[in-house]
PDB file of C-alpha atoms in Angstrom:
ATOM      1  CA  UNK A 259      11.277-146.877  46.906  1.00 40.00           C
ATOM      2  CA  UNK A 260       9.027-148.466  44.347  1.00 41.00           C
ATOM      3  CA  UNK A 261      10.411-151.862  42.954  1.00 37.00           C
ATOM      4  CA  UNK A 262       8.689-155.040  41.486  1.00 36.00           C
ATOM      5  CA  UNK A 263       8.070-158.565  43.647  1.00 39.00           C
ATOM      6  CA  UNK A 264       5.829-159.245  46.101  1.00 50.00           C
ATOM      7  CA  UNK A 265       7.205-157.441  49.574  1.00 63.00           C
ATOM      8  CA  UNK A 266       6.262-153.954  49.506  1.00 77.00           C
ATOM      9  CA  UNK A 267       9.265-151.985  50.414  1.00 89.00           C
ATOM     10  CA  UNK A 268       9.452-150.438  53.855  1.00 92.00           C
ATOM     11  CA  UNK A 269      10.264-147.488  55.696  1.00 95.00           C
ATOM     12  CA  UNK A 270      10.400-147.472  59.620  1.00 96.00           C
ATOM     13  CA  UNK A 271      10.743-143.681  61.440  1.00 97.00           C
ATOM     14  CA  UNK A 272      10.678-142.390  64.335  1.00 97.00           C
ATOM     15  CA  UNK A 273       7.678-140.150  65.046  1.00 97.00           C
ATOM     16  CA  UNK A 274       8.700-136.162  64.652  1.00 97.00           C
ATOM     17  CA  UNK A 275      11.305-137.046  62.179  1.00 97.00           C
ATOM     18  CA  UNK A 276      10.841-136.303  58.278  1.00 97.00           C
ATOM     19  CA  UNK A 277      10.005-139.254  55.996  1.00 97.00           C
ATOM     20  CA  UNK A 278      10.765-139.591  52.316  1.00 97.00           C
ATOM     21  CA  UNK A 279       9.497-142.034  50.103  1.00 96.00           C
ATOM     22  CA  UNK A 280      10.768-142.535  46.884  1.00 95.00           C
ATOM     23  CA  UNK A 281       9.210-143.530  43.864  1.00 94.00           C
ATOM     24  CA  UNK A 282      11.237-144.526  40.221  1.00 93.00           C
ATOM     25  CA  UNK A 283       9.103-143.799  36.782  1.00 90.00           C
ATOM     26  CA  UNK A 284      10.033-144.989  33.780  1.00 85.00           C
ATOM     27  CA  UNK A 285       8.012-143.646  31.196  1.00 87.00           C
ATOM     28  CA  UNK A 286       9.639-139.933  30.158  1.00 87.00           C
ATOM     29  CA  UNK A 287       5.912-139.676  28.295  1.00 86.00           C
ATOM     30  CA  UNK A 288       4.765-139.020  31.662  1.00 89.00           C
ATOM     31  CA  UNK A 289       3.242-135.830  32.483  1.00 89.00           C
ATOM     32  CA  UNK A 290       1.162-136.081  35.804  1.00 91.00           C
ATOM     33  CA  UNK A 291       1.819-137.837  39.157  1.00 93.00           C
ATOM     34  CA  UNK A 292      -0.328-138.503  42.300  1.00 94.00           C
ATOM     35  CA  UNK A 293       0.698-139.837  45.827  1.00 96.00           C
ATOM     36  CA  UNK A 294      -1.741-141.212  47.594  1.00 96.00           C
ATOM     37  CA  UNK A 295      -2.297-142.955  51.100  1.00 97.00           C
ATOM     38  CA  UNK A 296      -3.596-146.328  52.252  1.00 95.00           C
ATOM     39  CA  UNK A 297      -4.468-147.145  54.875  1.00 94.00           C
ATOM     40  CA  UNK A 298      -4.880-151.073  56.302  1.00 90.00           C
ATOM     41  CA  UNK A 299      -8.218-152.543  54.850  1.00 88.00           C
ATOM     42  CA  UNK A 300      -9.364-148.791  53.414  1.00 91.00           C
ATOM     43  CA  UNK A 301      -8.959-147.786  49.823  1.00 93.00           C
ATOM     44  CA  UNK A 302      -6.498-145.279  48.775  1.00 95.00           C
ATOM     45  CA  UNK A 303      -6.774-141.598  49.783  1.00 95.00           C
ATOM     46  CA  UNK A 304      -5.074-138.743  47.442  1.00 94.00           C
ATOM     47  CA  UNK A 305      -2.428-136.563  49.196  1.00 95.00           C
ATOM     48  CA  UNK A 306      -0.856-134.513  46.682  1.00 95.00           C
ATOM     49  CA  UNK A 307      -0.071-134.017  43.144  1.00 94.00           C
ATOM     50  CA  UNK A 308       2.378-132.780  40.626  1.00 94.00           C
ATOM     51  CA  UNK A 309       2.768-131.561  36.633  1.00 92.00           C
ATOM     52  CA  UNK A 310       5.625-131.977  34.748  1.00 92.00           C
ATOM     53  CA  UNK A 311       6.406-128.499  34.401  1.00 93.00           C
ATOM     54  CA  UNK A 312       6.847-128.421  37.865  1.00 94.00           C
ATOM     55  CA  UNK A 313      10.043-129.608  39.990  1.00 96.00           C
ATOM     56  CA  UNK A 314       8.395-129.166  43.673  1.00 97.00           C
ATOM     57  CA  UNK A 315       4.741-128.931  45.419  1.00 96.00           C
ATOM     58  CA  UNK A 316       4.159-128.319  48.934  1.00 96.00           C
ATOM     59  CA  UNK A 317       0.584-129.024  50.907  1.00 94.00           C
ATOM     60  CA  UNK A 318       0.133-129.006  54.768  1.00 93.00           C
ATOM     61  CA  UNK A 319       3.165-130.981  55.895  1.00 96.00           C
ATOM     62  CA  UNK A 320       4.163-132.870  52.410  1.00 98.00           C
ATOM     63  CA  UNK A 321       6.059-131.587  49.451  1.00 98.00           C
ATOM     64  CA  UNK A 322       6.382-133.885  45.471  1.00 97.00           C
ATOM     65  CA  UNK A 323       9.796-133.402  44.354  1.00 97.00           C
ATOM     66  CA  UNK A 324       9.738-134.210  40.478  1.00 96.00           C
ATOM     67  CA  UNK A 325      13.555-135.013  39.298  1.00 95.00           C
ATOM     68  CA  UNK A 326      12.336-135.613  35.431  1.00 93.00           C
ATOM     69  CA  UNK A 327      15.990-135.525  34.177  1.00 93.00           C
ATOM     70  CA  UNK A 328      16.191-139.164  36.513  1.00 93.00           C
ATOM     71  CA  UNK A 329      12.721-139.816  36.098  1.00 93.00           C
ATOM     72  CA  UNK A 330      12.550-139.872  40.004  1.00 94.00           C
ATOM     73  CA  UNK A 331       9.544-138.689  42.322  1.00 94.00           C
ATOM     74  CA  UNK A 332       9.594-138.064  46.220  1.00 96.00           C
ATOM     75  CA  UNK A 333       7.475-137.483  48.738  1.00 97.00           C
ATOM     76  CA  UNK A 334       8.190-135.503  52.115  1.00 98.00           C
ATOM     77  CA  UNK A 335       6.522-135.614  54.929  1.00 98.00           C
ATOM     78  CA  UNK A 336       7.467-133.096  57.917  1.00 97.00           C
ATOM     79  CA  UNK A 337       6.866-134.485  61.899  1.00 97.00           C
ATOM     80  CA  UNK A 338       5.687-137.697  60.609  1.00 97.00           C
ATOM     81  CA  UNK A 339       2.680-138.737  62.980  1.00 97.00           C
ATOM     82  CA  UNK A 340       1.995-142.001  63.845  1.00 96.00           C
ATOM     83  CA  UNK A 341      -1.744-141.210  62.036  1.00 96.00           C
ATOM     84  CA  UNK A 342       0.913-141.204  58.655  1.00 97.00           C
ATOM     85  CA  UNK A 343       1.748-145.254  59.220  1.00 97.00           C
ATOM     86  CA  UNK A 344       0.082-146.324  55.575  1.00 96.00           C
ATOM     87  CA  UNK A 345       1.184-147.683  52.454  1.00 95.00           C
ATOM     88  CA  UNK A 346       2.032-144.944  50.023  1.00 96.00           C
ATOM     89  CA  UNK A 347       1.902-145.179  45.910  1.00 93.00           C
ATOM     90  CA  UNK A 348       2.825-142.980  43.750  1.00 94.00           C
ATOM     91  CA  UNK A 349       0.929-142.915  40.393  1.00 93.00           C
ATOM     92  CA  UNK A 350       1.834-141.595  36.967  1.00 91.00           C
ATOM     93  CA  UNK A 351      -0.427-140.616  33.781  1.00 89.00           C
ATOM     94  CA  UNK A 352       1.477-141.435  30.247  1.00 79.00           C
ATOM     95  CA  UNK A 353       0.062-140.139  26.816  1.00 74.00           C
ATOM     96  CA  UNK A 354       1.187-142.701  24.896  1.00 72.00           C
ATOM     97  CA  UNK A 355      -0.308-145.686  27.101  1.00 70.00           C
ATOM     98  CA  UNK A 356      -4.099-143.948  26.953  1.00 70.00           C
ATOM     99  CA  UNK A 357      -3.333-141.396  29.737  1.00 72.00           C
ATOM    100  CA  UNK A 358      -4.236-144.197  32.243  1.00 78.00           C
ATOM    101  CA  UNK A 359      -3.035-144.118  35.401  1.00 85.00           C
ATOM    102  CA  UNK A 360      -0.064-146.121  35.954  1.00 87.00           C
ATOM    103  CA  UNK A 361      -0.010-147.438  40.154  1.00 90.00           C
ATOM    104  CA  UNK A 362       3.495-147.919  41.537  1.00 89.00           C
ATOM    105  CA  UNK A 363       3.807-150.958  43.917  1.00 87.00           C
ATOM    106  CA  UNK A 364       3.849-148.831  47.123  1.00 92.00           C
ATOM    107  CA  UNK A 365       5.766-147.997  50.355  1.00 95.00           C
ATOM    108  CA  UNK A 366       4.919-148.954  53.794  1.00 95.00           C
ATOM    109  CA  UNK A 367       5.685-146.189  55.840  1.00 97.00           C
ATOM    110  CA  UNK A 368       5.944-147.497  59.949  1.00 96.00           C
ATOM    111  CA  UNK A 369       5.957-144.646  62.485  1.00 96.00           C
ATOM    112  CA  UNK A 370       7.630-145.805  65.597  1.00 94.00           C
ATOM    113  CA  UNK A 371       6.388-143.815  69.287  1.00 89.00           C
TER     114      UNK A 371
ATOM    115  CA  UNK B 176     -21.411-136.506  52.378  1.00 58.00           C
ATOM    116  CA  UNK B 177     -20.358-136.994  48.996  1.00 68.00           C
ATOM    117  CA  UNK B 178     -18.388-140.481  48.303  1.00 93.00           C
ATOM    118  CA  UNK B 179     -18.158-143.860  46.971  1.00 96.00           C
ATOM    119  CA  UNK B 180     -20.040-146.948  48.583  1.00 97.00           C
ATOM    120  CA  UNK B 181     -18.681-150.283  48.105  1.00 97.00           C
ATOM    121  CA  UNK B 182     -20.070-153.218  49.396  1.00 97.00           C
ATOM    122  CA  UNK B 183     -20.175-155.951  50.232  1.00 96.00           C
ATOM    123  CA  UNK B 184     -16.635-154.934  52.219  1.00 95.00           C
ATOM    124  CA  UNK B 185     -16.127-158.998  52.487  1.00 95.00           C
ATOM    125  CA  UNK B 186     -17.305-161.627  50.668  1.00 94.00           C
ATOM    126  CA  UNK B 187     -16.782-164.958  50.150  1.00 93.00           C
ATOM    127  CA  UNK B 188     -17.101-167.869  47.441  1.00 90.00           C
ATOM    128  CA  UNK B 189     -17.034-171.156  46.410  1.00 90.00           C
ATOM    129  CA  UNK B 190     -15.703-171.967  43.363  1.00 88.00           C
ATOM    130  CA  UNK B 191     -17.218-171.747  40.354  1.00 87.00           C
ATOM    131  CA  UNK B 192     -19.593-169.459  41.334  1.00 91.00           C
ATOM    132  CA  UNK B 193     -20.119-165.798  40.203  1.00 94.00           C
ATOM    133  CA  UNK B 194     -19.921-163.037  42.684  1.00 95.00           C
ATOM    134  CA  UNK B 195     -20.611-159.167  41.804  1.00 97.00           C
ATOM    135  CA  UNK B 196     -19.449-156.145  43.833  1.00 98.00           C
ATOM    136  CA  UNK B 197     -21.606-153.288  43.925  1.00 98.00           C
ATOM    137  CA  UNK B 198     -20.485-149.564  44.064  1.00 98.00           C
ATOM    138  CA  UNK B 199     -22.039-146.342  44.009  1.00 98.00           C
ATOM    139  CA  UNK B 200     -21.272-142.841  43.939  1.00 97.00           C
ATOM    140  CA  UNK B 201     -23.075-139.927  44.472  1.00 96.00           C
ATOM    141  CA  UNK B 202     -20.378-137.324  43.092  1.00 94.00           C
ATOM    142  CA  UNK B 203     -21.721-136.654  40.138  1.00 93.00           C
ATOM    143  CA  UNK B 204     -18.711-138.085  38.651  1.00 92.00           C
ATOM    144  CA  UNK B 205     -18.874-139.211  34.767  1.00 91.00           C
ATOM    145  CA  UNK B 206     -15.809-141.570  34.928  1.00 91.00           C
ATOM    146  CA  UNK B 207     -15.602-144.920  36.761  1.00 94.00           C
ATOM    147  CA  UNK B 208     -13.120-147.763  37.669  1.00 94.00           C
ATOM    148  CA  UNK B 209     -12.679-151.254  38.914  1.00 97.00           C
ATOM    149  CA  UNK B 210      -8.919-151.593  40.379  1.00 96.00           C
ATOM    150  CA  UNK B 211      -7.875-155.037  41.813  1.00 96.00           C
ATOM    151  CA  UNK B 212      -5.194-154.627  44.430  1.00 94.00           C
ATOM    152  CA  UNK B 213      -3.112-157.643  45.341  1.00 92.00           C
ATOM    153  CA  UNK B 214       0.127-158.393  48.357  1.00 84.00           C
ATOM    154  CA  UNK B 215       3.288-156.557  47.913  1.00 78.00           C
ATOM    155  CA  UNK B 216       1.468-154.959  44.102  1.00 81.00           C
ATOM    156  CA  UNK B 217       0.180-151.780  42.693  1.00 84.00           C
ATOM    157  CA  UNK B 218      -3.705-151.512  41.099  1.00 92.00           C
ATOM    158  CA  UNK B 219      -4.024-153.345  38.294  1.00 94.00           C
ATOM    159  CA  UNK B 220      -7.080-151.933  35.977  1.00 94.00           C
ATOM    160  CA  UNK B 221      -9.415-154.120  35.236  1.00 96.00           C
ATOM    161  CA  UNK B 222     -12.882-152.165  33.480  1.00 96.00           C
ATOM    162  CA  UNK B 223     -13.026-148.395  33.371  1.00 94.00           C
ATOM    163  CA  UNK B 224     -16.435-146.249  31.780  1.00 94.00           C
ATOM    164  CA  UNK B 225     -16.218-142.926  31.029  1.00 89.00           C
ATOM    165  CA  UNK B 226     -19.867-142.148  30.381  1.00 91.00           C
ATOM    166  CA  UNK B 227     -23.464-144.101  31.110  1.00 94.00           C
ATOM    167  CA  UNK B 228     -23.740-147.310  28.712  1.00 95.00           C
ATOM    168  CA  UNK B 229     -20.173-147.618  27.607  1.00 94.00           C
ATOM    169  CA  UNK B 230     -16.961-149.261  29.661  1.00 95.00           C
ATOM    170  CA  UNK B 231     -13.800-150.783  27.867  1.00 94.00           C
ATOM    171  CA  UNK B 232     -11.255-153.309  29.127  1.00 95.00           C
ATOM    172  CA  UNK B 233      -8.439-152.647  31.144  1.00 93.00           C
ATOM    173  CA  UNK B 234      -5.277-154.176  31.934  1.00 91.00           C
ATOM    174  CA  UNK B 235      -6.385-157.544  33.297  1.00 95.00           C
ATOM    175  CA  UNK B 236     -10.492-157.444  32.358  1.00 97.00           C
ATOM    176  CA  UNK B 237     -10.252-161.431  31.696  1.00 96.00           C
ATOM    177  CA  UNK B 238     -13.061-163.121  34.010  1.00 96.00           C
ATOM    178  CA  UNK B 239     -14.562-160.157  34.689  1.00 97.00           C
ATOM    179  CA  UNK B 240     -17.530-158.315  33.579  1.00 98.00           C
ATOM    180  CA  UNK B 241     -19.299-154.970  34.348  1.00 98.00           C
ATOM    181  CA  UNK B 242     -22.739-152.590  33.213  1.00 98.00           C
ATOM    182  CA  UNK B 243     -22.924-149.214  33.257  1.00 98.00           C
ATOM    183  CA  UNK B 244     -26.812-148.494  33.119  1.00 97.00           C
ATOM    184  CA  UNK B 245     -26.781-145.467  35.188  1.00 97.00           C
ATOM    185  CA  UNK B 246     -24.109-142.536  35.944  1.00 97.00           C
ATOM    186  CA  UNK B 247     -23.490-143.276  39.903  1.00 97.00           C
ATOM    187  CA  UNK B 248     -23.387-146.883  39.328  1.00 98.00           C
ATOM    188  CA  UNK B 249     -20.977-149.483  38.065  1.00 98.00           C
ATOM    189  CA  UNK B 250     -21.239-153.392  39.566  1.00 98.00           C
ATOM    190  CA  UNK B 251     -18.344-155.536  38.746  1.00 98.00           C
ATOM    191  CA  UNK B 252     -19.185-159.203  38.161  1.00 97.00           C
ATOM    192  CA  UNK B 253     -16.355-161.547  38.950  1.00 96.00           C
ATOM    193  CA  UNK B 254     -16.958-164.586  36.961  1.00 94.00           C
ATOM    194  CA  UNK B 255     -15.955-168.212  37.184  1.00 90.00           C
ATOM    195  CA  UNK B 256     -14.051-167.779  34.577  1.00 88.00           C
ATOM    196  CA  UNK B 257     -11.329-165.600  36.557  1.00 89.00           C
ATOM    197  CA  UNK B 258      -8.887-168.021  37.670  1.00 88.00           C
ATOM    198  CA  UNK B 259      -7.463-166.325  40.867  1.00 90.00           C
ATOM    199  CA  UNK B 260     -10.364-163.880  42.234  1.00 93.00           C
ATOM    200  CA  UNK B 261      -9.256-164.054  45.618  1.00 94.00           C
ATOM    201  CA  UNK B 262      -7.956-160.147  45.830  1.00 95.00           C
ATOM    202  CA  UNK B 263      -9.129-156.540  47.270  1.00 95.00           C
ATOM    203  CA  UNK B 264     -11.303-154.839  44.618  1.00 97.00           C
ATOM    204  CA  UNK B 265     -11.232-150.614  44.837  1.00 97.00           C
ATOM    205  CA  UNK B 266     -13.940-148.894  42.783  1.00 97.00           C
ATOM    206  CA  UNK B 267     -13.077-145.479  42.021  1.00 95.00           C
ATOM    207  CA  UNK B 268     -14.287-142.657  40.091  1.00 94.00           C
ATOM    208  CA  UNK B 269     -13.167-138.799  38.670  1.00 90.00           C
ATOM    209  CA  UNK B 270     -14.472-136.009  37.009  1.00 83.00           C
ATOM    210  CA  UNK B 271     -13.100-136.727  33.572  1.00 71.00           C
ATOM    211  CA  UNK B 272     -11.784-139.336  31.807  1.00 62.00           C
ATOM    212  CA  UNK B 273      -9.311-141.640  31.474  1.00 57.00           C
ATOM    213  CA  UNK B 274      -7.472-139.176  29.551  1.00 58.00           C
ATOM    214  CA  UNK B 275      -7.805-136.379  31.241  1.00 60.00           C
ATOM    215  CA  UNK B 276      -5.987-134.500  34.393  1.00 58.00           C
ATOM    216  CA  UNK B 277      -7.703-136.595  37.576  1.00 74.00           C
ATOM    217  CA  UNK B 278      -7.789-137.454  40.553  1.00 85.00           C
ATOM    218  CA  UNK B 279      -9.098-140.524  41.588  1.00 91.00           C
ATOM    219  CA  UNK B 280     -11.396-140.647  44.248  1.00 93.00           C
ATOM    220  CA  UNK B 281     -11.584-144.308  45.909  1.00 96.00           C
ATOM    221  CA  UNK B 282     -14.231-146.901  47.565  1.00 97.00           C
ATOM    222  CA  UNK B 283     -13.209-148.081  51.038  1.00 96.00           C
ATOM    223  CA  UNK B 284     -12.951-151.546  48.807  1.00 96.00           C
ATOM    224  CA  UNK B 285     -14.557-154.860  48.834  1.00 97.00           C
ATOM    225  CA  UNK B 286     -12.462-157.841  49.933  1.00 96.00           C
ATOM    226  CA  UNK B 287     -13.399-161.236  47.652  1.00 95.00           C
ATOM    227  CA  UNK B 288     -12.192-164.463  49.087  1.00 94.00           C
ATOM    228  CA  UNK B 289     -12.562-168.057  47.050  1.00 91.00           C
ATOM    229  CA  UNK B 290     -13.457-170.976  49.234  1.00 86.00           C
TER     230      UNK B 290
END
């Protein structure tokens, strides 16, 4: 999960297992929220995204669970693939700081053969 | 194919000199972003613009400065005046604005390193 200081968390599976990352929010103004991917050296690519007034959104192989009552955001992803090994960060969007995005620190998701 | 174009991807300078970090999208996109990533951190925002000819400050826009003369492009200038410029710089840009409902699309990133 997301968390402040200067090691990114980590998460190590085994490839064709499910991987969840987990991402904390603080600010209950918060009404949109991106994943997205990174890969080494590359900027970030978008992988899903999730409203408020939603509690769940699938794509091909990940679902966004939103848990607003816990201000708590998760991403799945099904058969992780070695191709998934990235960092992952999770990204909110707050009225009352501008509507900026706000970047989490990120998840380093390992796939292990 | 539509995107964004950073460059240089590396770069390297002595101290005390100025740098600037070109990028350039051909989306059509009205909104654009400077992001510096750092270790084991999140983006920090340093300028955004959300139309030709205007751009306001960010989170961390000290030592930095940036133009916005025509929609697809937006050069960051990295000053000597920024104290710690060594970092990975991600342009981005979206349909709307800062405000609005949007995904960001990124640069592949330009990596500044301080001799």
């Amino acid at each position: 999960g997301e968390s402040v200081g200067l090691h990114l968390p980590t998460l190590s599976v085994q490839e064709g297992d499910n991987s969840i990352i987990n991402c904390a929010y603080s600010n209950s103004a918060s009404d949109y929220f991106i994943w997205y991917k990174q890969e080494s050296g590359k900027g970030p690519q978008f992988i899903i995204d999730i409203r408020s007034n939603m509690d769940k959104r699938q794509g091909q192989r990940v679902t966004v669970l939103l848990n607003k009552t816990v201000k708590h955001l998760s991403l799945q992803i099904a058969a992780t693939q070695p191709g998934d090994s990235a960092v992952y960060f999770c990204a909110e969007r707050a009225y009352n700081q501008g509507g900026k995005l706000i970047f989490g620190q990120g998840t380093e998701l390992s796939v292990k053969p | 194919d539509g995107g964004i174009t950073q460059s240089p991807k590396y770069l390297f300078r002595k101290e005390g000199q100025n740098v600037t970090l070109s990028c350039e999208q051909n989306l059509n996109h009205d909104a654009m972003y400077w992001y510096r990533q750092d270790p084991g951190q999140g983006l920090r925002l340093i300028y955004y613009s959300q139309i030709v000819n205007d751009f306001q400050k960010g989170d961390i826009a000290e030592g930095y400065s940036v133009s916005r003369e025509k929609k697809e492009s937006f050069p960051l200038t990295v000053t000597s005046a920024q104290k710690n410029p060594t970092a990975f710089y991600l342009c981005a840009s979206s349909t709307t604005g800062i405000s609005g409902a949007n995904v960001l699309t990124f640069g592949a990133g330009s990596r500044l390193t301080v001799l």
